Amino acid sequence: MQLRYAFRLYPDATQQAALARAFGCARVVFNDAVRAREDARKAGRPFPTAGQLSTRLITEAKRTAERSWLGEVSAVVLQQSLRDAEHAYRNFFASLNGTRKGPKLGPLRFKSRKDARQSIRFTANARWHLTGSGRLNLPKIGAVKVTWSRTLPATPTSVTVIKDAADRYFASFAIDTDPAADATRMRQTDRTIGIDLGLAHFAVLSDGTKIDSPRFLRRAEKKLKKAQQELSRKQKGSKNRAKARLKVARAHATVADARREFQHQLSTKLISENQGIAVEDLSVAGLARSRLAKSVHDAGWSAFISMLEYKAVRYGRTLIKIGRFTPTSQTCHACGTVDGPKPLNVREWTCTACGTVHDRDHNAALNIKQAAGLAVPACGAPVRPGAIPAQREETGSHGIPTGNRAA
């Protein structure tokens, strides 16, 4: 299983210029590859292979006056940019013929230097390494300062340097982990639980625990509104507008980081305490088209469920999704009577068959657990084993290191 560990980078002025140069060269090679394939399509010729593109757009291009500056950056960065273009085309064609799940992908577009996110990737043959003082030494860039928030569990296979919209730099290390070894580190338990996700409370568990919704976007809405108003008043192309844009991006980044940290802490806690977890397969895209769109996006249910999925695979837990059309809020968990739909303002209701008084969300969590077949304890074994695709990402907080934690 492959995971990613992200750490904050603090390059100096010279290193920032070198990174900007590398971002630009990788972007040019990517755009040249897209243009070459588009020209071949219009001319009715076969698409050039990856080897042909590498020879034409990198090796031969460096010898020309127009592209001689490609030699100022690591060749691995340029090769990885071509691989990204090949991977994007494979996904596009797989989406066209229906072999790729998810929404349909559009044709590839050219990258712009004004894109909010810029990135380059170094593989092992680029000879990057971690110095004795905990810095990240990158070819033709130098030793960049890293804020280590935790220890890397294994030797990374590659590192991706990312610059986001808030002008922050990150190093994302790709690490291969062993799920069997990770499962042994997790405490065994026979607990199972059902989770009902909502807006009034972020999650209500079948054991009665209610987790309040942090509402990070709603709490920062006033500050975001003021920053956006200042941006809209600035003249396009001016330096003041660039400063205002950066202020808006940093305000949004603060909200996104806080939400992601909350979701990681909660998902890790639930995975460590329960052997089996049941959730509802919500149609977040459909709910986001309703009048509750802002609150739905603020909750971030999809990202939270994705974290539960890959952490369940990593630590040997079982995650079960029940159908979104299961009437969990209408069914009495005590007698099974379906009492019909109820408006959202009804938070408690009494079963007409058995007279049980239900808390709407707690009753839904109990029904989710029963529908998933987790009503009986799992006795420490997987309740319903099955392969669940894992998310290839894991991030953490970026605290102040007490020493060289990368050693």
mmCIF file of C-alpha atoms in Angstrom:
data_model
loop_
_atom_site.group_PDB
_atom_site.id
_atom_site.type_symbol
_atom_site.label_atom_id
_atom_site.label_comp_id
_atom_site.label_asym_id
_atom_site.label_seq_id
_atom_site.Cartn_x
_atom_site.Cartn_y
_atom_site.Cartn_z
ATOM 1 C CA MET A 1 0.000 0.000 0.000
ATOM 2 C CA GLN A 2 1.378 3.393 -0.957
ATOM 3 C CA LEU A 3 0.814 6.457 1.212
ATOM 4 C CA ARG A 4 1.989 10.041 1.066
ATOM 5 C CA TYR A 5 3.469 12.031 3.918
ATOM 6 C CA ALA A 6 3.473 15.806 3.430
ATOM 7 C CA PHE A 7 5.811 18.229 5.215
ATOM 8 C CA ARG A 8 6.184 21.986 4.954
ATOM 9 C CA LEU A 9 9.215 23.372 3.098
ATOM 10 C CA TYR A 10 10.877 26.749 3.665
ATOM 11 C CA PRO A 11 13.136 27.481 0.664
ATOM 12 C CA ASP A 12 15.230 30.655 0.682
ATOM 13 C CA ALA A 13 15.104 33.247 -2.109
ATOM 14 C CA THR A 14 17.648 31.451 -4.300
ATOM 15 C CA GLN A 15 15.928 28.114 -3.867
ATOM 16 C CA GLN A 16 12.537 29.670 -4.637
ATOM 17 C CA ALA A 17 13.933 30.986 -7.929
ATOM 18 C CA ALA A 18 15.336 27.534 -8.747
ATOM 19 C CA LEU A 19 11.989 25.909 -7.923
ATOM 20 C CA ALA A 20 10.151 28.441 -10.100
ATOM 21 C CA ARG A 21 12.525 27.583 -12.937
ATOM 22 C CA ALA A 22 11.859 23.869 -12.456
ATOM 23 C CA PHE A 23 8.082 24.423 -12.324
ATOM 24 C CA GLY A 24 8.275 26.380 -15.570
ATOM 25 C CA CYS A 25 10.399 23.800 -17.416
ATOM 26 C CA ALA A 26 8.147 20.932 -16.349
ATOM 27 C CA ARG A 27 5.109 22.908 -17.452
ATOM 28 C CA VAL A 28 6.631 23.650 -20.883
ATOM 29 C CA VAL A 29 7.490 19.980 -21.480
ATOM 30 C CA PHE A 30 3.968 18.945 -20.480
ATOM 31 C CA ASN A 31 2.421 21.497 -22.841
ATOM 32 C CA ASP A 32 4.755 20.443 -25.662
ATOM 33 C CA ALA A 33 3.657 16.822 -25.196
ATOM 34 C CA VAL A 34 -0.030 17.789 -25.316
ATOM 35 C CA ARG A 35 0.582 19.903 -28.419
ATOM 36 C CA ALA A 36 2.508 17.098 -30.165
ATOM 37 C CA ARG A 37 -0.279 14.596 -29.608
ATOM 38 C CA GLU A 38 -2.934 17.112 -30.655
ATOM 39 C CA ASP A 39 -1.037 17.880 -33.879
ATOM 40 C CA ALA A 40 -0.771 14.150 -34.605
ATOM 41 C CA ARG A 41 -4.498 13.701 -34.060
ATOM 42 C CA LYS A 42 -5.408 16.541 -36.415
ATOM 43 C CA ALA A 43 -3.027 15.244 -39.080
ATOM 44 C CA GLY A 44 -4.389 11.707 -38.761
ATOM 45 C CA ARG A 45 -1.028 10.277 -37.726
ATOM 46 C CA PRO A 46 -0.422 7.750 -34.910
ATOM 47 C CA PHE A 47 0.239 9.240 -31.510
ATOM 48 C CA PRO A 48 3.977 9.564 -30.753
ATOM 49 C CA THR A 49 5.251 7.133 -28.151
ATOM 50 C CA ALA A 50 6.717 8.155 -24.802
ATOM 51 C CA GLY A 51 10.238 7.405 -26.051
ATOM 52 C CA GLN A 52 9.774 9.526 -29.164
ATOM 53 C CA LEU A 53 8.432 12.420 -27.107
ATOM 54 C CA SER A 54 11.337 12.145 -24.668
ATOM 55 C CA THR A 55 13.873 12.301 -27.493
ATOM 56 C CA ARG A 56 12.180 15.143 -29.333
ATOM 57 C CA LEU A 57 10.974 17.334 -26.436
ATOM 58 C CA ILE A 58 13.875 16.888 -24.002
ATOM 59 C CA THR A 59 17.078 15.500 -25.525
ATOM 60 C CA GLU A 60 16.904 17.275 -28.882
ATOM 61 C CA ALA A 61 15.140 20.363 -27.515
ATOM 62 C CA LYS A 62 18.054 21.097 -25.157
ATOM 63 C CA ARG A 63 20.338 21.498 -28.180
ATOM 64 C CA THR A 64 18.183 24.241 -29.713
ATOM 65 C CA ALA A 65 18.398 27.927 -28.866
ATOM 66 C CA GLU A 66 14.675 28.115 -28.068
ATOM 67 C CA ARG A 67 14.763 25.331 -25.445
ATOM 68 C CA SER A 68 18.388 25.365 -24.252
ATOM 69 C CA TRP A 69 17.275 26.499 -20.792
ATOM 70 C CA LEU A 70 15.724 23.065 -20.190
ATOM 71 C CA GLY A 71 19.219 21.931 -19.224
ATOM 72 C CA GLU A 72 19.124 24.179 -16.140
ATOM 73 C CA VAL A 73 16.859 21.764 -14.264
ATOM 74 C CA SER A 74 17.084 18.074 -13.417
ATOM 75 C CA ALA A 75 16.262 15.771 -16.336
ATOM 76 C CA VAL A 76 14.183 13.595 -13.994
ATOM 77 C CA VAL A 77 11.744 16.473 -13.480
ATOM 78 C CA LEU A 78 11.199 16.714 -17.239
ATOM 79 C CA GLN A 79 10.817 12.958 -17.657
ATOM 80 C CA GLN A 80 8.237 12.830 -14.886
ATOM 81 C CA SER A 81 6.299 15.643 -16.561
ATOM 82 C CA LEU A 82 6.053 13.493 -19.705
ATOM 83 C CA ARG A 83 4.871 10.565 -17.594
ATOM 84 C CA ASP A 84 2.172 12.773 -16.092
ATOM 85 C CA ALA A 85 0.952 13.652 -19.582
ATOM 86 C CA GLU A 86 0.883 9.954 -20.575
ATOM 87 C CA HIS A 87 -1.028 9.063 -17.412
ATOM 88 C CA ALA A 88 -3.539 11.866 -18.021
ATOM 89 C CA TYR A 89 -4.161 10.639 -21.574
ATOM 90 C CA ARG A 90 -4.698 7.072 -20.373
ATOM 91 C CA ASN A 91 -7.261 8.295 -17.854
ATOM 92 C CA PHE A 92 -8.983 10.388 -20.528
ATOM 93 C CA PHE A 93 -9.323 7.494 -22.972
ATOM 94 C CA ALA A 94 -10.371 5.115 -20.179
ATOM 95 C CA SER A 95 -13.085 7.596 -19.249
ATOM 96 C CA LEU A 96 -14.253 7.802 -22.860
ATOM 97 C CA ASN A 97 -14.672 4.039 -23.270
ATOM 98 C CA GLY A 98 -16.235 3.622 -19.829
ATOM 99 C CA THR A 99 -13.510 1.548 -18.157
ATOM 100 C CA ARG A 100 -12.724 4.336 -15.690
ATOM 101 C CA LYS A 101 -15.220 4.931 -12.905
ATOM 102 C CA GLY A 102 -16.414 8.368 -11.899
ATOM 103 C CA PRO A 103 -17.479 11.426 -13.903
ATOM 104 C CA LYS A 104 -16.389 11.789 -17.506
ATOM 105 C CA LEU A 105 -13.053 13.505 -18.009
ATOM 106 C CA GLY A 106 -12.560 16.255 -20.547
ATOM 107 C CA PRO A 107 -9.666 16.478 -23.004
ATOM 108 C CA LEU A 108 -6.301 17.636 -21.696
ATOM 109 C CA ARG A 109 -5.696 21.353 -21.443
ATOM 110 C CA PHE A 110 -2.464 23.302 -21.419
ATOM 111 C CA LYS A 111 -0.970 24.202 -18.063
ATOM 112 C CA SER A 112 -0.555 27.878 -17.203
ATOM 113 C CA ARG A 113 2.043 29.654 -15.113
ATOM 114 C CA LYS A 114 -0.925 31.274 -13.349
ATOM 115 C CA ASP A 115 -2.315 27.946 -12.154
ATOM 116 C CA ALA A 116 -2.900 27.894 -8.410
ATOM 117 C CA ARG A 117 -0.900 24.690 -7.952
ATOM 118 C CA GLN A 118 2.557 23.949 -9.336
ATOM 119 C CA SER A 119 4.457 20.713 -8.747
ATOM 120 C CA ILE A 120 7.521 18.717 -9.766
ATOM 121 C CA ARG A 121 8.503 15.161 -8.876
ATOM 122 C CA PHE A 122 11.876 13.573 -8.119
ATOM 123 C CA THR A 123 12.237 9.799 -8.236
ATOM 124 C CA ALA A 124 15.011 7.761 -6.648
ATOM 125 C CA ASN A 125 17.301 8.013 -9.684
ATOM 126 C CA ALA A 126 17.348 11.807 -9.280
ATOM 127 C CA ARG A 127 19.714 11.267 -6.327
ATOM 128 C CA TRP A 128 17.862 13.470 -3.881
ATOM 129 C CA HIS A 129 18.547 12.739 -0.225
ATOM 130 C CA LEU A 130 18.023 13.929 3.345
ATOM 131 C CA THR A 131 21.014 15.601 4.937
ATOM 132 C CA GLY A 132 22.290 14.965 8.430
ATOM 133 C CA SER A 133 20.701 18.198 9.631
ATOM 134 C CA GLY A 134 17.253 17.145 8.348
ATOM 135 C CA ARG A 135 17.197 19.185 5.148
ATOM 136 C CA LEU A 136 15.929 17.942 1.791
ATOM 137 C CA ASN A 137 18.712 18.102 -0.789
ATOM 138 C CA LEU A 138 17.258 18.376 -4.315
ATOM 139 C CA PRO A 139 19.369 18.327 -7.510
ATOM 140 C CA LYS A 140 20.062 21.803 -8.958
ATOM 141 C CA ILE A 141 17.990 23.361 -6.148
ATOM 142 C CA GLY A 142 19.946 22.767 -2.965
ATOM 143 C CA ALA A 143 19.293 21.753 0.639
ATOM 144 C CA VAL A 144 15.818 23.014 1.536
ATOM 145 C CA LYS A 145 14.677 23.444 5.126
ATOM 146 C CA VAL A 146 11.915 21.019 6.171
ATOM 147 C CA THR A 147 9.575 21.170 9.154
ATOM 148 C CA TRP A 148 9.354 17.546 10.314
ATOM 149 C CA SER A 149 6.119 16.805 12.168
ATOM 150 C CA ARG A 150 6.725 13.051 12.481
ATOM 151 C CA THR A 151 9.137 10.307 11.517
ATOM 152 C CA LEU A 152 8.993 8.690 8.097
ATOM 153 C CA PRO A 153 8.096 5.001 8.614
ATOM 154 C CA ALA A 154 10.152 3.793 5.629
ATOM 155 C CA THR A 155 12.475 4.983 2.903
ATOM 156 C CA PRO A 156 10.546 7.122 0.390
ATOM 157 C CA THR A 157 10.434 6.057 -3.247
ATOM 158 C CA SER A 158 9.865 9.572 -4.592
ATOM 159 C CA VAL A 159 9.246 13.121 -3.449
ATOM 160 C CA THR A 160 6.916 15.692 -5.011
ATOM 161 C CA VAL A 161 7.550 19.376 -4.349
ATOM 162 C CA ILE A 162 4.307 21.355 -4.400
ATOM 163 C CA LYS A 163 3.580 25.069 -4.357
ATOM 164 C CA ASP A 164 -0.059 25.840 -3.520
ATOM 165 C CA ALA A 165 -2.219 28.914 -4.109
ATOM 166 C CA ALA A 166 -1.152 30.390 -0.760
ATOM 167 C CA ASP A 167 2.521 30.408 -1.854
ATOM 168 C CA ARG A 168 3.356 27.590 0.543
ATOM 169 C CA TYR A 169 5.824 24.836 -0.365
ATOM 170 C CA PHE A 170 5.379 21.195 0.604
ATOM 171 C CA ALA A 171 7.354 17.996 0.139
ATOM 172 C CA SER A 172 5.117 14.962 -0.393
ATOM 173 C CA PHE A 173 6.994 11.675 0.152
ATOM 174 C CA ALA A 174 5.627 8.474 -1.427
ATOM 175 C CA ILE A 175 6.164 5.518 0.916
ATOM 176 C CA ASP A 176 5.297 1.836 0.475
ATOM 177 C CA THR A 177 3.852 0.357 3.654
ATOM 178 C CA ASP A 178 2.921 -3.176 4.648
ATOM 179 C CA PRO A 179 -0.756 -3.427 5.752
ATOM 180 C CA ALA A 180 -0.006 -6.634 7.663
ATOM 181 C CA ALA A 181 2.641 -4.864 9.741
ATOM 182 C CA ASP A 182 0.352 -1.856 10.263
ATOM 183 C CA ALA A 183 -2.483 -4.122 11.429
ATOM 184 C CA THR A 184 -0.285 -5.620 14.137
ATOM 185 C CA ARG A 185 0.379 -2.149 15.546
ATOM 186 C CA MET A 186 -3.358 -1.461 15.960
ATOM 187 C CA ARG A 187 -4.980 -2.652 19.169
ATOM 188 C CA GLN A 188 -7.426 -5.509 18.590
ATOM 189 C CA THR A 189 -11.054 -4.884 19.537
ATOM 190 C CA ASP A 190 -14.477 -6.444 18.984
ATOM 191 C CA ARG A 191 -16.391 -3.157 18.910
ATOM 192 C CA THR A 192 -18.566 -2.260 15.939
ATOM 193 C CA ILE A 193 -20.312 1.012 15.272
ATOM 194 C CA GLY A 194 -22.673 2.760 12.864
ATOM 195 C CA ILE A 195 -22.173 6.396 11.865
ATOM 196 C CA ASP A 196 -24.867 8.820 10.748
ATOM 197 C CA LEU A 197 -23.375 11.921 9.133
ATOM 198 C CA GLY A 198 -25.320 15.155 9.325
ATOM 199 C CA LEU A 199 -25.228 18.929 9.490
ATOM 200 C CA ALA A 200 -26.547 19.696 12.993
ATOM 201 C CA HIS A 201 -23.928 17.249 14.268
ATOM 202 C CA PHE A 202 -21.049 16.164 12.062
ATOM 203 C CA ALA A 203 -21.524 12.544 13.156
ATOM 204 C CA VAL A 204 -23.820 10.662 15.514
ATOM 205 C CA LEU A 205 -22.598 7.203 16.541
ATOM 206 C CA SER A 206 -24.757 4.201 17.284
ATOM 207 C CA ASP A 207 -23.520 4.200 20.896
ATOM 208 C CA GLY A 208 -25.157 7.606 21.399
ATOM 209 C CA THR A 209 -22.035 9.768 21.011
ATOM 210 C CA LYS A 210 -22.679 13.039 19.183
ATOM 211 C CA ILE A 211 -19.773 14.861 17.523
ATOM 212 C CA ASP A 212 -20.434 18.539 16.941
ATOM 213 C CA SER A 213 -19.920 19.998 13.501
ATOM 214 C CA PRO A 214 -16.932 22.405 13.545
ATOM 215 C CA ARG A 215 -18.330 24.477 10.628
ATOM 216 C CA PHE A 216 -14.937 25.870 9.718
ATOM 217 C CA LEU A 217 -16.194 27.733 6.657
ATOM 218 C CA ARG A 218 -19.134 29.302 8.467
ATOM 219 C CA ARG A 219 -16.895 30.502 11.285
ATOM 220 C CA ALA A 220 -14.418 32.081 8.863
ATOM 221 C CA GLU A 221 -17.079 33.476 6.532
ATOM 222 C CA LYS A 222 -16.830 37.048 7.793
ATOM 223 C CA LYS A 223 -13.067 37.163 7.322
ATOM 224 C CA LEU A 224 -13.315 35.536 3.893
ATOM 225 C CA LYS A 225 -15.995 37.984 2.795
ATOM 226 C CA LYS A 226 -13.872 40.974 3.754
ATOM 227 C CA ALA A 227 -10.791 39.577 1.994
ATOM 228 C CA GLN A 228 -12.798 38.827 -1.153
ATOM 229 C CA GLN A 229 -14.267 42.340 -1.183
ATOM 230 C CA GLU A 230 -10.794 43.837 -0.967
ATOM 231 C CA LEU A 231 -9.676 41.649 -3.863
ATOM 232 C CA SER A 232 -12.595 42.679 -6.072
ATOM 233 C CA ARG A 233 -11.720 46.377 -5.615
ATOM 234 C CA LYS A 234 -8.141 46.012 -6.818
ATOM 235 C CA GLN A 235 -7.165 46.773 -10.394
ATOM 236 C CA LYS A 236 -6.474 43.689 -12.492
ATOM 237 C CA GLY A 237 -2.800 43.114 -13.119
ATOM 238 C CA SER A 238 -1.642 45.349 -10.271
ATOM 239 C CA LYS A 239 0.690 44.314 -7.460
ATOM 240 C CA ASN A 240 -1.955 45.196 -4.883
ATOM 241 C CA ARG A 241 -4.321 42.736 -6.528
ATOM 242 C CA ALA A 242 -1.661 40.024 -6.303
ATOM 243 C CA LYS A 243 -1.281 40.754 -2.584
ATOM 244 C CA ALA A 244 -5.054 40.657 -2.083
ATOM 245 C CA ARG A 245 -5.322 37.375 -4.006
ATOM 246 C CA LEU A 246 -2.661 35.859 -1.768
ATOM 247 C CA LYS A 247 -4.587 37.018 1.305
ATOM 248 C CA VAL A 248 -7.762 35.296 0.069
ATOM 249 C CA ALA A 249 -5.866 32.095 -0.763
ATOM 250 C CA ARG A 250 -4.288 31.962 2.689
ATOM 251 C CA ALA A 251 -7.668 32.450 4.367
ATOM 252 C CA HIS A 252 -9.118 29.544 2.387
ATOM 253 C CA ALA A 253 -6.037 27.417 3.100
ATOM 254 C CA THR A 254 -6.511 27.966 6.832
ATOM 255 C CA VAL A 255 -10.095 26.686 6.589
ATOM 256 C CA ALA A 256 -9.110 23.673 4.478
ATOM 257 C CA ASP A 257 -6.211 22.731 6.773
ATOM 258 C CA ALA A 258 -8.378 22.917 9.890
ATOM 259 C CA ARG A 259 -11.074 20.766 8.304
ATOM 260 C CA ARG A 260 -8.553 18.175 7.104
ATOM 261 C CA GLU A 261 -6.901 17.981 10.522
ATOM 262 C CA PHE A 262 -10.274 17.460 12.226
ATOM 263 C CA GLN A 263 -11.205 14.694 9.782
ATOM 264 C CA HIS A 264 -7.866 12.916 10.204
ATOM 265 C CA GLN A 265 -8.069 12.952 13.990
ATOM 266 C CA LEU A 266 -11.676 11.731 14.068
ATOM 267 C CA SER A 267 -11.195 9.017 11.416
ATOM 268 C CA THR A 268 -8.062 7.692 13.158
ATOM 269 C CA LYS A 269 -9.899 7.596 16.498
ATOM 270 C CA LEU A 270 -12.853 5.669 15.046
ATOM 271 C CA ILE A 271 -10.609 3.216 13.202
ATOM 272 C CA SER A 272 -8.479 2.528 16.289
ATOM 273 C CA GLU A 273 -11.477 1.940 18.577
ATOM 274 C CA ASN A 274 -13.694 -0.180 16.297
ATOM 275 C CA GLN A 275 -13.204 -3.363 14.292
ATOM 276 C CA GLY A 276 -16.233 -2.781 12.055
ATOM 277 C CA ILE A 277 -17.657 0.571 10.902
ATOM 278 C CA ALA A 278 -20.827 1.168 8.907
ATOM 279 C CA VAL A 279 -21.601 4.393 7.048
ATOM 280 C CA GLU A 280 -24.227 5.508 4.566
ATOM 281 C CA ASP A 281 -23.294 5.930 0.902
ATOM 282 C CA LEU A 282 -24.387 9.558 0.612
ATOM 283 C CA SER A 283 -24.925 11.341 -2.694
ATOM 284 C CA VAL A 284 -22.869 14.384 -1.800
ATOM 285 C CA ALA A 285 -22.997 15.750 -5.359
ATOM 286 C CA GLY A 286 -26.785 15.636 -5.287
ATOM 287 C CA LEU A 287 -27.038 17.219 -1.836
ATOM 288 C CA ALA A 288 -24.634 19.950 -2.961
ATOM 289 C CA ARG A 289 -27.196 21.054 -5.551
ATOM 290 C CA SER A 290 -29.794 21.800 -2.887
ATOM 291 C CA ARG A 291 -30.279 24.870 -0.703
ATOM 292 C CA LEU A 292 -27.930 23.267 1.825
ATOM 293 C CA ALA A 293 -25.010 23.321 -0.623
ATOM 294 C CA LYS A 294 -22.668 25.526 1.417
ATOM 295 C CA SER A 295 -23.217 23.526 4.599
ATOM 296 C CA VAL A 296 -22.742 20.227 2.750
ATOM 297 C CA HIS A 297 -19.435 21.371 1.273
ATOM 298 C CA ASP A 298 -18.362 22.750 4.643
ATOM 299 C CA ALA A 299 -18.958 19.357 6.292
ATOM 300 C CA GLY A 300 -16.637 17.501 3.886
ATOM 301 C CA TRP A 301 -18.313 14.085 4.149
ATOM 302 C CA SER A 302 -16.648 12.621 1.039
ATOM 303 C CA ALA A 303 -13.127 13.343 2.275
ATOM 304 C CA PHE A 304 -13.965 11.898 5.701
ATOM 305 C CA ILE A 305 -15.340 8.641 4.246
ATOM 306 C CA SER A 306 -12.285 8.351 1.970
ATOM 307 C CA MET A 307 -10.051 8.594 5.032
ATOM 308 C CA LEU A 308 -12.043 5.850 6.742
ATOM 309 C CA GLU A 309 -11.692 3.672 3.630
ATOM 310 C CA TYR A 310 -7.925 3.731 3.260
ATOM 311 C CA LYS A 311 -7.270 3.611 7.000
ATOM 312 C CA ALA A 312 -9.549 0.567 7.307
ATOM 313 C CA VAL A 313 -7.522 -1.184 4.604
ATOM 314 C CA ARG A 314 -4.246 -0.140 6.191
ATOM 315 C CA TYR A 315 -5.058 -1.299 9.722
ATOM 316 C CA GLY A 316 -7.119 -4.398 8.954
ATOM 317 C CA ARG A 317 -10.505 -2.968 9.864
ATOM 318 C CA THR A 318 -13.809 -3.432 8.012
ATOM 319 C CA LEU A 319 -15.763 -0.544 6.520
ATOM 320 C CA ILE A 320 -19.225 -1.237 5.082
ATOM 321 C CA LYS A 321 -21.327 1.200 3.094
ATOM 322 C CA ILE A 322 -25.095 0.759 2.994
ATOM 323 C CA GLY A 323 -27.326 1.991 0.184
ATOM 324 C CA ARG A 324 -28.272 5.638 0.161
ATOM 325 C CA PHE A 325 -31.954 4.757 -0.309
ATOM 326 C CA THR A 326 -32.177 2.746 2.911
ATOM 327 C CA PRO A 327 -34.832 4.540 5.050
ATOM 328 C CA THR A 328 -32.640 4.828 8.129
ATOM 329 C CA SER A 329 -34.408 7.965 9.434
ATOM 330 C CA GLN A 330 -37.890 6.507 8.893
ATOM 331 C CA THR A 331 -37.431 3.057 10.414
ATOM 332 C CA CYS A 332 -37.840 2.206 14.104
ATOM 333 C CA HIS A 333 -34.740 0.289 15.130
ATOM 334 C CA ALA A 334 -36.680 -1.452 17.917
ATOM 335 C CA CYS A 335 -39.527 -3.016 15.918
ATOM 336 C CA GLY A 336 -38.577 -2.308 12.293
ATOM 337 C CA THR A 337 -41.700 -0.290 11.455
ATOM 338 C CA VAL A 338 -41.231 2.241 8.652
ATOM 339 C CA ASP A 339 -43.011 5.392 9.831
ATOM 340 C CA GLY A 340 -42.697 7.466 6.663
ATOM 341 C CA PRO A 341 -40.618 10.501 5.700
ATOM 342 C CA LYS A 342 -40.223 13.397 8.099
ATOM 343 C CA PRO A 343 -39.090 17.019 7.568
ATOM 344 C CA LEU A 344 -35.632 18.012 8.702
ATOM 345 C CA ASN A 345 -36.921 20.080 11.623
ATOM 346 C CA VAL A 346 -38.271 16.927 13.304
ATOM 347 C CA ARG A 347 -35.385 15.763 15.481
ATOM 348 C CA GLU A 348 -37.397 13.376 17.704
ATOM 349 C CA TRP A 349 -40.342 11.139 16.865
ATOM 350 C CA THR A 350 -42.403 8.385 18.470
ATOM 351 C CA CYS A 351 -42.951 5.046 16.760
ATOM 352 C CA THR A 352 -46.675 4.507 16.110
ATOM 353 C CA ALA A 353 -46.285 0.707 16.447
ATOM 354 C CA CYS A 354 -44.277 0.206 19.643
ATOM 355 C CA GLY A 355 -44.320 3.705 21.159
ATOM 356 C CA THR A 356 -40.524 4.032 21.375
ATOM 357 C CA VAL A 357 -39.290 7.639 21.433
ATOM 358 C CA HIS A 358 -36.396 8.097 19.015
ATOM 359 C CA ASP A 359 -33.692 10.661 18.578
ATOM 360 C CA ARG A 360 -33.662 11.006 14.791
ATOM 361 C CA ASP A 361 -29.891 10.828 14.288
ATOM 362 C CA HIS A 362 -29.200 8.175 16.925
ATOM 363 C CA ASN A 363 -31.957 5.977 15.509
ATOM 364 C CA ALA A 364 -30.481 6.394 12.018
ATOM 365 C CA ALA A 365 -27.024 5.360 13.269
ATOM 366 C CA LEU A 366 -28.508 2.218 14.862
ATOM 367 C CA ASN A 367 -30.314 1.361 11.632
ATOM 368 C CA ILE A 368 -27.113 1.877 9.621
ATOM 369 C CA LYS A 369 -25.306 -0.538 11.923
ATOM 370 C CA GLN A 370 -28.081 -3.126 11.611
ATOM 371 C CA ALA A 371 -28.346 -2.762 7.831
ATOM 372 C CA ALA A 372 -24.603 -3.402 7.534
ATOM 373 C CA GLY A 373 -24.855 -6.581 9.580
ATOM 374 C CA LEU A 374 -22.788 -5.233 12.459
ATOM 375 C CA ALA A 375 -25.401 -5.647 15.175
ATOM 376 C CA VAL A 376 -23.530 -8.742 16.472
ATOM 377 C CA PRO A 377 -19.997 -8.140 17.850
ATOM 378 C CA ALA A 378 -17.214 -9.195 15.533
ATOM 379 C CA CYS A 379 -15.108 -10.893 18.257
ATOM 380 C CA GLY A 380 -11.941 -9.299 16.965
ATOM 381 C CA ALA A 381 -12.263 -10.689 13.415
ATOM 382 C CA PRO A 382 -13.293 -8.788 10.293
ATOM 383 C CA VAL A 383 -17.085 -8.606 10.145
ATOM 384 C CA ARG A 384 -17.407 -8.694 6.390
ATOM 385 C CA PRO A 385 -14.006 -8.982 4.678
ATOM 386 C CA GLY A 386 -13.611 -7.472 1.267
ATOM 387 C CA ALA A 387 -11.253 -5.398 -0.852
ATOM 388 C CA ILE A 388 -11.702 -1.659 -0.489
ATOM 389 C CA PRO A 389 -9.679 0.726 -2.687
ATOM 390 C CA ALA A 390 -7.288 2.806 -0.606
ATOM 391 C CA GLN A 391 -6.676 6.508 -0.975
ATOM 392 C CA ARG A 392 -3.046 7.198 -1.850
ATOM 393 C CA GLU A 393 -2.674 10.116 0.499
ATOM 394 C CA GLU A 394 -2.049 10.695 4.155
ATOM 395 C CA THR A 395 -1.259 14.065 5.618
ATOM 396 C CA GLY A 396 -0.590 15.302 9.103
ATOM 397 C CA SER A 397 -0.102 18.457 11.079
ATOM 398 C CA HIS A 398 3.033 20.484 10.500
ATOM 399 C CA GLY A 399 4.405 21.121 13.949
ATOM 400 C CA ILE A 400 7.816 22.280 15.125
ATOM 401 C CA PRO A 401 10.324 19.400 15.169
ATOM 402 C CA THR A 402 12.391 18.688 18.270
ATOM 403 C CA GLY A 403 15.255 17.349 16.200
ATOM 404 C CA ASN A 404 16.100 15.554 12.998
ATOM 405 C CA ARG A 405 13.068 13.260 12.899
ATOM 406 C CA ALA A 406 13.781 12.136 9.359
ATOM 407 C CA ALA A 407 16.919 10.254 10.288
#
